[in-house]
XYZ file of C-alpha atoms in Angstrom:
219
model
C -28.932 -43.172 55.768
C -30.535 -39.743 55.864
C -27.219 -37.858 56.307
C -25.840 -39.776 53.315
C -28.890 -38.944 51.188
C -28.644 -35.283 52.143
C -24.955 -35.307 51.269
C -25.636 -36.936 47.886
C -28.390 -34.412 47.142
C -26.025 -31.575 48.063
C -23.319 -32.934 45.758
C -25.790 -33.288 42.904
C -26.981 -29.708 43.370
C -23.389 -28.490 43.613
C -22.488 -30.329 40.430
C -25.458 -28.777 38.623
C -24.456 -25.303 39.801
C -20.877 -25.809 38.576
C -22.099 -26.977 35.158
C -24.429 -23.971 34.918
C -21.618 -21.565 35.822
C -19.363 -23.140 33.191
C -22.080 -22.725 30.565
C -22.573 -19.069 31.504
C -18.832 -18.442 31.355
C -18.640 -20.180 27.991
C -21.457 -18.050 26.613
C -19.753 -14.883 27.763
C -16.466 -15.899 26.169
C -16.110 -13.895 22.949
C -13.798 -14.547 20.006
C -11.841 -11.414 20.977
C -10.906 -13.032 24.288
C -9.270 -15.864 22.336
C -6.985 -13.579 20.362
C -3.223 -13.777 20.863
C -0.466 -11.243 20.374
C 0.798 -11.479 16.789
C -2.393 -12.903 15.309
C -2.943 -11.902 11.686
C -6.292 -10.375 10.791
C -7.310 -10.980 7.178
C -10.144 -8.920 5.677
C -12.437 -10.553 3.134
C -12.411 -9.142 -0.380
C -15.260 -7.371 -2.105
C -16.389 -8.463 -5.561
C -15.760 -5.194 -7.368
C -13.357 -2.241 -7.561
C -9.798 -2.420 -6.279
C -10.707 -5.166 -3.820
C -12.211 -7.346 -6.528
C -9.264 -6.688 -8.840
C -6.762 -7.739 -6.178
C -8.670 -10.918 -5.488
C -9.141 -11.711 -9.179
C -5.422 -12.061 -9.840
C -4.239 -13.374 -6.451
C -6.813 -15.805 -5.071
C -5.265 -19.176 -4.238
C -7.818 -20.962 -2.042
C -11.504 -21.714 -2.505
C -12.411 -20.630 1.045
C -10.077 -17.638 1.250
C -10.543 -14.373 -0.613
C -8.809 -11.467 1.094
C -7.779 -7.936 0.160
C -6.311 -6.593 3.420
C -4.290 -7.741 6.425
C -3.048 -6.409 9.762
C -1.146 -7.746 12.760
C -2.602 -7.732 16.262
C -0.761 -6.260 19.221
C -2.229 -7.416 22.525
C -0.832 -5.663 25.570
C -1.847 -4.389 28.997
C -3.685 -1.397 27.559
C -5.793 -3.310 25.045
C -5.951 -4.795 21.562
C -4.532 -2.911 18.575
C -4.145 -3.582 14.858
C -1.005 -2.411 13.091
C -1.545 -2.171 9.351
C -1.006 -0.151 6.184
C -4.221 1.198 4.675
C -5.079 3.654 1.883
C -6.668 5.935 4.465
C -4.042 6.812 7.053
C -1.047 4.884 5.732
C 0.891 2.733 8.215
C -1.034 3.072 11.441
C -1.932 1.644 14.832
C -5.670 1.352 15.282
C -7.756 0.001 18.143
C -9.222 -3.400 17.355
C -12.692 -2.006 18.015
C -12.263 0.715 15.386
C -10.632 -1.695 12.939
C -13.572 -4.100 13.176
C -16.093 -1.261 12.947
C -14.498 0.047 9.737
C -14.535 -3.410 8.166
C -18.169 -3.965 9.155
C -19.143 -0.588 7.696
C -17.562 -1.720 4.414
C -19.488 -4.979 4.479
C -16.345 -7.048 5.014
C -15.499 -9.782 7.503
C -12.324 -10.432 9.487
C -10.721 -13.876 9.707
C -7.983 -14.674 12.214
C -4.909 -16.653 11.223
C -2.136 -17.592 13.656
C 1.465 -18.663 13.302
C 1.981 -22.327 14.094
C 3.725 -23.012 17.393
C 7.177 -23.551 15.894
C 7.143 -20.033 14.395
C 5.675 -18.046 17.284
C 9.114 -16.992 18.532
C 9.113 -14.523 15.622
C 6.137 -12.576 17.012
C 7.764 -10.232 19.591
C 10.292 -8.920 17.062
C 7.580 -8.622 14.394
C 5.293 -6.537 16.610
C 8.230 -4.340 17.605
C 9.192 -3.896 13.947
C 5.606 -3.043 13.024
C 5.576 -0.261 15.626
C 8.801 1.131 14.190
C 7.251 1.320 10.701
C 4.248 3.435 11.648
C 3.739 6.814 10.023
C 4.819 5.895 6.485
C 2.361 6.677 3.648
C 0.439 4.019 1.760
C 2.033 2.616 -1.385
C -0.630 3.220 -4.027
C 1.577 1.884 -6.835
C 1.998 -1.593 -5.288
C 5.620 -1.548 -6.416
C 8.022 -2.124 -3.536
C 9.955 0.851 -2.195
C 11.386 1.872 1.169
C 9.279 4.996 1.694
C 5.750 3.610 1.605
C 3.997 0.299 2.250
C 0.878 -1.529 1.125
C -0.882 -3.933 3.492
C 0.728 -7.302 2.760
C 4.070 -5.590 2.108
C 3.872 -4.163 5.647
C 3.282 -7.624 7.125
C 5.939 -9.380 5.024
C 8.496 -6.813 6.172
C 7.732 -7.147 9.888
C 8.427 -10.892 9.672
C 11.228 -10.672 7.104
C 14.134 -11.205 9.510
C 12.603 -14.539 10.525
C 11.731 -15.568 6.937
C 8.089 -16.265 7.728
C 6.868 -15.098 4.318
C 8.613 -14.617 0.997
C 8.287 -12.256 -1.900
C 7.074 -13.796 -5.144
C 6.759 -12.593 -8.742
C 3.556 -10.534 -8.957
C 0.954 -11.266 -11.578
C -1.868 -9.130 -12.887
C -3.173 -11.731 -15.313
C -6.875 -12.528 -15.238
C -6.988 -16.347 -14.967
C -10.185 -16.436 -17.023
C -8.754 -14.606 -20.036
C -5.022 -15.196 -19.733
C -4.508 -11.466 -20.302
C -3.754 -8.536 -18.001
C -6.811 -7.795 -15.894
C -8.609 -4.777 -17.392
C -8.752 -2.963 -14.067
C -4.981 -3.226 -13.602
C -4.189 -2.290 -17.194
C -6.175 0.932 -16.795
C -4.885 1.463 -13.247
C -1.243 1.599 -14.327
C -1.979 3.382 -17.583
C -3.441 6.293 -15.605
C -0.238 6.426 -13.559
C 1.935 6.287 -16.681
C 3.538 3.153 -15.293
C 4.193 -0.213 -16.829
C 2.202 -3.055 -15.273
C 4.780 -4.594 -12.857
C 4.153 -8.139 -14.059
C 6.771 -10.491 -12.614
C 8.267 -7.983 -10.190
C 8.695 -9.092 -6.553
C 5.774 -8.482 -4.240
C 3.132 -10.117 -2.065
C -0.605 -10.073 -1.444
C -3.040 -11.079 1.334
C -4.177 -14.258 -0.433
C -0.585 -15.391 -0.871
C 0.186 -14.789 2.805
C -2.960 -16.622 3.906
C -1.868 -19.666 1.881
C 1.398 -19.983 3.846
C 1.934 -23.374 5.471
C 3.304 -21.519 8.509
C -0.178 -20.280 9.383
C -3.378 -21.889 10.598
C -6.869 -20.469 10.290
C -8.366 -19.915 13.747
C -11.770 -18.226 13.566
C -13.849 -15.421 12.175
C -14.335 -12.343 14.334
C -17.954 -11.240 14.657
């Protein structure tokens, strides 16, 4: 019986060691390690300024308030975010720097992912995003072919596969039923008419797509 008892004790100890190793591995597993090529990184909106104004007229979900978006490229050399931003225009930024900039601005990053049936669009989208780098930022938020704003950049990279669609833009404050004051002054300073009803897109609209699923928040 003694050899059997020793064997049982050994198996119990081995089992405990395996469980402990799994727990350690699990603890070391970071959200970044769970990212996939083509994931969409949505940046939470601020309450004031341009960010607050964007969210005021575009928010569609109670638990989603975003003012920026980028697409993740995961390759052998690392993780990169391709996005169009006011500072730097259409650019390719390391994920580390992208997250640092968002944290410095007091914003959080939430990961959304295309559902399985749409993932075949990702390789072409990432390739298209790389081909669009270097263009300036579109500060007018009126579509043109020479500059891009953040959600415009993402809509375009997936356009050939019809993942997202352009919709009539609105700048109406839902609380007042009138043009949001920020946007009225914004376009007045540019001597432009508020582009109410013109085709466009925004991060909140993209996040509401039924082709996406919310995965996690990056911390």
